[in-house]
Amino acid sequence: MEKRKETIYQIREFNRFYTVLLGFLNRNYLNSGYSVTETRILFELKQNGQMRANDLTEILHLDKSYISRLIRNFGQKEMITREVSKADKRNLIIKLTPKGEKETDRLIRITNQEILKLIENFTPVTCEDLCKSMKRIIDIFSKTNYSQEEENHEQ
């Protein structure tokens, strides 16, 4: 149990460090004019081409009404189009407009530039170590049956 307490402490410490480092707590993420949640929605739309509003809710683990408000705001800014699905009238299909595509590309460039500033003095070995460590964290949290794997690894 003590190891779990230490793990909780370390995860929380890392989260505090990481959220400040990347500016996630700022309402105006990277002086972009958008919150982290808004930029994430635009990124998901860019990656997927089009999505159902429910897909965004599931992927981002956000409240439907919150997603709905953000989608409505993006629609008013002509960043996205919204149309009722032909296959299921209960679903709203969302796509980026050319204006939304351009703005999302700008946000991706800003994000990449900020990350580059963080790592520009890293050696290739440090970059490799960082990438392996982040992949390992993702792998560990993505495994639903990690304890079984861990037992097999120890044997």
Coordinates of N, CA and C in Angstrom, one line a residue:
M1 N 0.8 -1.2 0.0 CA 0.0 0.0 0.0 C 0.9 1.3 0.0
E2 N 2.0 1.2 0.7 CA 2.9 2.4 0.8 C 3.4 2.8 -0.6
K3 N 3.7 1.8 -1.5 CA 4.2 2.0 -2.8 C 3.1 2.7 -3.7
R4 N 1.8 2.4 -3.4 CA 0.7 3.0 -4.1 C 0.6 4.5 -3.7
K5 N 0.7 4.8 -2.4 CA 0.7 6.1 -1.9 C 1.8 7.0 -2.6
E6 N 3.0 6.4 -2.6 CA 4.1 7.1 -3.3 C 3.8 7.3 -4.8
T7 N 3.2 6.3 -5.4 CA 2.9 6.5 -6.8 C 1.9 7.6 -7.0
I8 N 0.9 7.6 -6.2 CA -0.1 8.7 -6.3 C 0.6 10.1 -6.1
Y9 N 1.4 10.2 -5.1 CA 2.2 11.4 -4.9 C 3.0 11.8 -6.1
Q10 N 3.7 10.9 -6.7 CA 4.5 11.1 -7.9 C 3.7 11.5 -9.1
I11 N 2.6 10.9 -9.3 CA 1.7 11.2 -10.4 C 1.2 12.6 -10.3
R12 N 0.8 13.0 -9.1 CA 0.2 14.3 -8.8 C 1.3 15.4 -9.0
E13 N 2.5 15.0 -8.5 CA 3.7 16.0 -8.7 C 4.0 16.2 -10.2
F14 N 4.0 15.1 -10.9 CA 4.3 15.2 -12.3 C 3.2 16.0 -13.0
N15 N 1.9 15.8 -12.7 CA 0.8 16.5 -13.3 C 0.9 18.0 -13.0
R16 N 1.2 18.4 -11.7 CA 1.4 19.8 -11.4 C 2.5 20.4 -12.2
F17 N 3.6 19.7 -12.3 CA 4.7 20.2 -13.1 C 4.4 20.4 -14.6
Y18 N 3.8 19.4 -15.2 CA 3.5 19.3 -16.6 C 2.4 20.3 -17.0
T19 N 1.4 20.5 -16.2 CA 0.3 21.4 -16.5 C 0.8 22.8 -16.5
V20 N 1.7 23.2 -15.6 CA 2.3 24.5 -15.6 C 3.3 24.7 -16.7
L21 N 4.1 23.7 -16.9 CA 5.1 23.8 -18.0 C 4.5 24.0 -19.3
L22 N 3.4 23.4 -19.7 CA 2.8 23.6 -21.0 C 1.7 24.6 -21.0
G23 N 1.5 25.3 -19.9 CA 0.5 26.3 -19.9 C -1.0 25.9 -19.9
F24 N -1.2 24.7 -19.5 CA -2.6 24.2 -19.6 C -3.6 24.9 -18.6
L25 N -3.1 25.6 -17.6 CA -3.9 26.2 -16.7 C -4.4 27.6 -17.1
N26 N -3.8 28.1 -18.1 CA -4.1 29.4 -18.7 C -5.4 29.3 -19.5
R27 N -6.3 30.3 -19.2 CA -7.5 30.3 -20.0 C -7.2 30.5 -21.5
N28 N -6.2 31.3 -21.8 CA -5.8 31.7 -23.1 C -4.6 30.8 -23.5
Y29 N -4.8 29.6 -23.8 CA -3.7 28.6 -24.0 C -2.7 29.1 -25.0
L30 N -1.4 29.3 -24.6 CA -0.3 29.8 -25.5 C -0.7 31.1 -26.2
N31 N -1.5 31.9 -25.5 CA -1.9 33.2 -26.1 C -2.6 33.0 -27.5
S32 N -3.3 31.8 -27.6 CA -3.9 31.5 -28.9 C -5.3 32.0 -29.0
G33 N -5.9 32.5 -27.9 CA -7.3 32.9 -27.9 C -8.2 31.8 -27.6
Y34 N -7.7 30.6 -27.3 CA -8.5 29.4 -27.0 C -8.1 28.7 -25.7
S35 N -9.0 28.0 -25.1 CA -8.6 27.2 -23.9 C -8.0 25.9 -24.4
V36 N -7.4 25.2 -23.5 CA -6.9 23.8 -23.9 C -8.0 22.9 -24.4
T37 N -9.1 23.0 -23.8 CA -10.2 22.1 -24.3 C -10.6 22.5 -25.7
E38 N -10.7 23.8 -26.0 CA -11.1 24.2 -27.3 C -10.1 23.8 -28.4
T39 N -8.8 23.9 -28.0 CA -7.8 23.5 -29.0 C -7.8 22.0 -29.2
R40 N -8.1 21.3 -28.2 CA -8.2 19.8 -28.3 C -9.3 19.4 -29.2
I41 N -10.5 20.1 -29.1 CA -11.6 19.8 -30.0 C -11.2 20.0 -31.4
L42 N -10.6 21.2 -31.7 CA -10.1 21.5 -33.0 C -9.2 20.4 -33.5
F43 N -8.2 20.0 -32.7 CA -7.2 19.0 -33.1 C -7.9 17.7 -33.4
E44 N -8.9 17.3 -32.6 CA -9.6 16.0 -32.8 C -10.3 16.1 -34.2
L45 N -10.9 17.2 -34.4 CA -11.6 17.3 -35.7 C -10.6 17.3 -36.9
K46 N -9.5 17.9 -36.7 CA -8.5 17.9 -37.8 C -8.0 16.5 -38.0
Q47 N -7.7 15.8 -36.9 CA -7.2 14.4 -37.0 C -8.2 13.4 -37.7
N48 N -9.5 13.6 -37.4 CA -10.5 12.7 -37.8 C -11.3 13.1 -39.0
G49 N -11.2 14.3 -39.5 CA -11.9 14.8 -40.6 C -13.3 15.2 -40.3
Q50 N -14.1 14.4 -39.7 CA -15.4 14.7 -39.2 C -15.7 13.8 -38.0
M51 N -16.6 14.2 -37.2 CA -16.9 13.4 -36.0 C -18.3 13.7 -35.5
R52 N -18.9 12.8 -34.8 CA -20.1 13.0 -34.1 C -19.8 13.8 -32.8
A53 N -20.8 14.6 -32.4 CA -20.6 15.3 -31.1 C -20.4 14.3 -30.0
N54 N -21.1 13.2 -30.1 CA -21.0 12.2 -29.0 C -19.6 11.6 -29.0
D55 N -18.9 11.5 -30.2 CA -17.5 11.0 -30.2 C -16.6 11.9 -29.4
L56 N -16.8 13.2 -29.6 CA -16.0 14.2 -28.8 C -16.2 14.0 -27.3
T57 N -17.4 13.8 -27.0 CA -17.8 13.6 -25.5 C -17.1 12.4 -25.0
E58 N -17.1 11.3 -25.7 CA -16.5 10.1 -25.3 C -14.9 10.2 -25.3
I59 N -14.3 10.7 -26.3 CA -12.9 10.8 -26.4 C -12.3 11.7 -25.3
L60 N -13.0 12.9 -25.1 CA -12.4 13.9 -24.2 C -13.0 13.7 -22.8
H61 N -13.9 12.8 -22.6 CA -14.5 12.6 -21.3 C -15.1 13.9 -20.7
L62 N -15.8 14.6 -21.5 CA -16.4 15.9 -21.1 C -17.9 15.8 -21.1
D63 N -18.6 16.6 -20.4 CA -20.0 16.7 -20.3 C -20.6 17.1 -21.7
K64 N -21.7 16.5 -22.0 CA -22.3 16.7 -23.3 C -22.7 18.2 -23.5
S65 N -23.2 18.8 -22.4 CA -23.7 20.2 -22.5 C -22.5 21.1 -22.7
Y66 N -21.4 20.8 -22.1 CA -20.2 21.6 -22.3 C -19.7 21.5 -23.7
I67 N -19.6 20.3 -24.2 CA -19.2 20.1 -25.6 C -20.2 20.8 -26.6
S68 N -21.4 20.7 -26.3 CA -22.5 21.4 -27.1 C -22.2 22.9 -27.1
R69 N -21.9 23.5 -26.0 CA -21.7 25.0 -25.9 C -20.5 25.3 -26.8
L70 N -19.4 24.5 -26.6 CA -18.2 24.8 -27.4 C -18.4 24.6 -28.9
I71 N -19.2 23.6 -29.3 CA -19.5 23.4 -30.7 C -20.3 24.6 -31.2
R72 N -21.3 25.0 -30.4 CA -22.1 26.1 -30.8 C -21.3 27.4 -31.0
N73 N -20.3 27.6 -30.1 CA -19.4 28.8 -30.2 C -18.6 28.7 -31.5
F74 N -18.0 27.5 -31.8 CA -17.2 27.3 -33.0 C -18.1 27.5 -34.2
G75 N -19.3 27.1 -34.2 CA -20.2 27.3 -35.3 C -20.5 28.8 -35.5
Q76 N -20.7 29.6 -34.5 CA -20.9 31.0 -34.6 C -19.7 31.7 -35.1
K77 N -18.5 31.2 -34.9 CA -17.2 31.8 -35.4 C -16.9 31.2 -36.8
E78 N -17.8 30.4 -37.3 CA -17.6 29.8 -38.6 C -16.3 29.0 -38.7
M79 N -16.0 28.3 -37.6 CA -14.9 27.4 -37.6 C -15.2 26.0 -37.9
I80 N -16.5 25.6 -37.7 CA -17.0 24.3 -38.0 C -18.3 24.4 -38.7
T81 N -18.7 23.2 -39.3 CA -20.0 23.1 -39.8 C -20.7 22.0 -39.0
R82 N -22.0 22.1 -38.8 CA -22.7 21.1 -38.1 C -23.9 20.6 -39.0
E83 N -24.0 19.3 -39.1 CA -25.2 18.8 -39.8 C -25.7 17.6 -39.2
V84 N -27.0 17.3 -39.3 CA -27.6 16.1 -38.7 C -27.2 15.0 -39.6
S85 N -26.8 13.9 -39.0 CA -26.4 12.7 -39.7 C -27.6 12.1 -40.5
K86 N -27.3 11.7 -41.7 CA -28.3 11.1 -42.6 C -28.6 9.7 -42.0
A87 N -27.6 9.0 -41.5 CA -27.8 7.6 -41.0 C -28.6 7.6 -39.7
D88 N -28.4 8.6 -38.8 CA -29.1 8.6 -37.5 C -29.3 10.1 -37.2
K89 N -30.6 10.5 -37.3 CA -31.0 11.9 -37.1 C -30.6 12.4 -35.7
R90 N -30.4 11.5 -34.7 CA -30.0 12.0 -33.4 C -28.6 12.4 -33.3
N91 N -27.8 12.2 -34.3 CA -26.3 12.5 -34.3 C -26.0 13.8 -35.1
L92 N -25.2 14.6 -34.5 CA -24.7 15.8 -35.1 C -23.3 15.5 -35.7
I93 N -23.1 15.7 -37.0 CA -21.8 15.5 -37.6 C -21.1 16.9 -37.7
I94 N -19.9 16.9 -37.2 CA -19.1 18.2 -37.1 C -17.9 18.1 -38.0
K95 N -17.6 19.1 -38.7 CA -16.4 19.2 -39.6 C -15.8 20.6 -39.5
L96 N -14.5 20.7 -39.6 CA -13.9 22.0 -39.7 C -14.2 22.7 -41.0
T97 N -14.4 23.9 -41.0 CA -14.5 24.7 -42.2 C -13.1 25.1 -42.7
P98 N -12.9 25.6 -43.9 CA -11.6 26.1 -44.3 C -11.0 27.0 -43.3
K99 N -11.8 27.9 -42.7 CA -11.4 28.9 -41.7 C -10.9 28.1 -40.5
G100 N -11.7 27.1 -40.1 CA -11.3 26.2 -38.9 C -10.0 25.4 -39.2
E101 N -9.9 24.9 -40.4 CA -8.6 24.2 -40.8 C -7.4 25.1 -40.6
K102 N -7.5 26.3 -41.2 CA -6.4 27.3 -41.1 C -6.1 27.6 -39.7
E103 N -7.1 27.9 -38.9 CA -6.9 28.2 -37.5 C -6.3 27.0 -36.7
T104 N -6.7 25.8 -37.0 CA -6.2 24.6 -36.3 C -4.7 24.4 -36.7
D105 N -4.4 24.6 -38.0 CA -3.0 24.5 -38.4 C -2.1 25.6 -37.7
R106 N -2.7 26.8 -37.5 CA -1.9 27.8 -36.8 C -1.7 27.4 -35.3
L107 N -2.7 26.8 -34.7 CA -2.6 26.3 -33.3 C -1.6 25.2 -33.2
I108 N -1.5 24.3 -34.2 CA -0.6 23.2 -34.2 C 0.8 23.8 -34.3
R109 N 1.0 24.8 -35.2 CA 2.3 25.4 -35.3 C 2.8 26.1 -34.0
I110 N 1.9 26.8 -33.4 CA 2.2 27.5 -32.1 C 2.6 26.4 -31.1
T111 N 1.9 25.4 -31.0 CA 2.2 24.3 -30.0 C 3.5 23.7 -30.3
N112 N 3.8 23.3 -31.6 CA 5.0 22.7 -31.9 C 6.2 23.7 -31.6
Q113 N 6.0 25.0 -31.9 CA 7.1 25.9 -31.6 C 7.4 26.0 -30.1
E114 N 6.3 26.0 -29.3 CA 6.5 26.0 -27.8 C 7.2 24.7 -27.3
I115 N 6.8 23.6 -27.8 CA 7.5 22.4 -27.4 C 9.0 22.4 -27.9
L116 N 9.2 22.9 -29.1 CA 10.6 23.0 -29.6 C 11.4 23.8 -28.6
K117 N 10.9 24.9 -28.1 CA 11.6 25.7 -27.2 C 12.0 24.9 -25.9
L118 N 11.1 24.0 -25.5 CA 11.4 23.2 -24.3 C 12.5 22.2 -24.6
I119 N 12.6 21.7 -25.8 CA 13.5 20.6 -26.0 C 14.7 21.0 -26.9
E120 N 14.8 22.2 -27.3 CA 15.9 22.6 -28.3 C 17.3 22.4 -27.8
N121 N 17.5 22.4 -26.5 CA 18.9 22.1 -26.0 C 19.1 20.7 -25.6
F122 N 18.1 19.8 -25.8 CA 18.3 18.4 -25.5 C 19.2 17.7 -26.5
T123 N 19.9 16.8 -26.1 CA 20.7 16.0 -27.0 C 19.8 14.9 -27.6
P124 N 20.2 14.3 -28.7 CA 19.4 13.3 -29.3 C 19.1 12.1 -28.3
V125 N 20.1 11.8 -27.5 CA 19.9 10.7 -26.5 C 18.8 11.2 -25.5
T126 N 18.8 12.4 -25.0 CA 17.8 12.9 -24.1 C 16.4 12.9 -24.8
C127 N 16.4 13.3 -26.0 CA 15.1 13.2 -26.7 C 14.6 11.8 -26.8
E128 N 15.5 10.9 -27.1 CA 15.1 9.5 -27.2 C 14.6 9.0 -25.8
D129 N 15.3 9.3 -24.8 CA 14.9 8.9 -23.4 C 13.5 9.5 -23.1
L130 N 13.3 10.7 -23.4 CA 12.0 11.4 -23.1 C 10.9 10.7 -23.9
C131 N 11.1 10.4 -25.1 CA 10.1 9.8 -25.9 C 9.8 8.4 -25.4
K132 N 10.8 7.6 -25.1 CA 10.6 6.3 -24.5 C 9.8 6.3 -23.2
S133 N 10.2 7.3 -22.3 CA 9.5 7.5 -21.0 C 8.0 7.8 -21.2
M134 N 7.7 8.7 -22.1 CA 6.3 9.1 -22.4 C 5.6 8.0 -22.9
K135 N 6.2 7.2 -23.9 CA 5.5 6.1 -24.4 C 5.2 5.0 -23.4
R136 N 6.2 4.9 -22.5 CA 6.0 3.9 -21.4 C 4.9 4.3 -20.5
I137 N 4.8 5.6 -20.1 CA 3.6 6.0 -19.3 C 2.3 5.8 -20.0
I138 N 2.2 6.1 -21.3 CA 1.0 5.8 -22.0 C 0.7 4.3 -22.0
D139 N 1.7 3.5 -22.3 CA 1.5 2.1 -22.3 C 1.0 1.5 -21.0
I140 N 1.6 2.0 -19.9 CA 1.2 1.5 -18.5 C -0.3 1.9 -18.3
F141 N -0.6 3.2 -18.5 CA -2.0 3.6 -18.2 C -3.0 3.0 -19.2
S142 N -2.6 2.6 -20.4 CA -3.5 2.1 -21.4 C -3.8 0.6 -21.1
K143 N -3.0 -0.1 -20.4 CA -3.2 -1.5 -20.1 C -4.3 -1.7 -19.1
T144 N -5.3 -2.5 -19.4 CA -6.3 -2.7 -18.4 C -5.9 -3.9 -17.5
N145 N -5.0 -4.7 -17.9 CA -4.6 -5.9 -17.1 C -3.1 -5.8 -16.9
Y146 N -2.7 -4.6 -16.5 CA -1.2 -4.4 -16.3 C -0.6 -5.3 -15.2
S147 N -1.4 -5.5 -14.1 CA -0.8 -6.2 -13.0 C -0.5 -7.6 -13.4
Q148 N -1.3 -8.2 -14.3 CA -1.0 -9.6 -14.7 C 0.3 -9.6 -15.6
E149 N 0.5 -8.6 -16.4 CA 1.7 -8.5 -17.2 C 2.9 -8.3 -16.3
E150 N 2.7 -7.5 -15.3 CA 3.8 -7.2 -14.4 C 4.3 -8.5 -13.7
E151 N 3.3 -9.3 -13.3 CA 3.6 -10.6 -12.6 C 4.4 -11.5 -13.6
N152 N 4.0 -11.6 -14.8 CA 4.6 -12.4 -15.8 C 6.0 -11.9 -16.1
H153 N 6.2 -10.6 -16.0 CA 7.5 -10.0 -16.3 C 8.5 -10.3 -15.1
E154 N 8.0 -10.3 -13.9 CA 8.8 -10.6 -12.8 C 9.3 -12.0 -12.7
Q155 N 8.6 -12.9 -13.3 CA 8.9 -14.4 -13.2 C 10.1 -14.7 -14.1

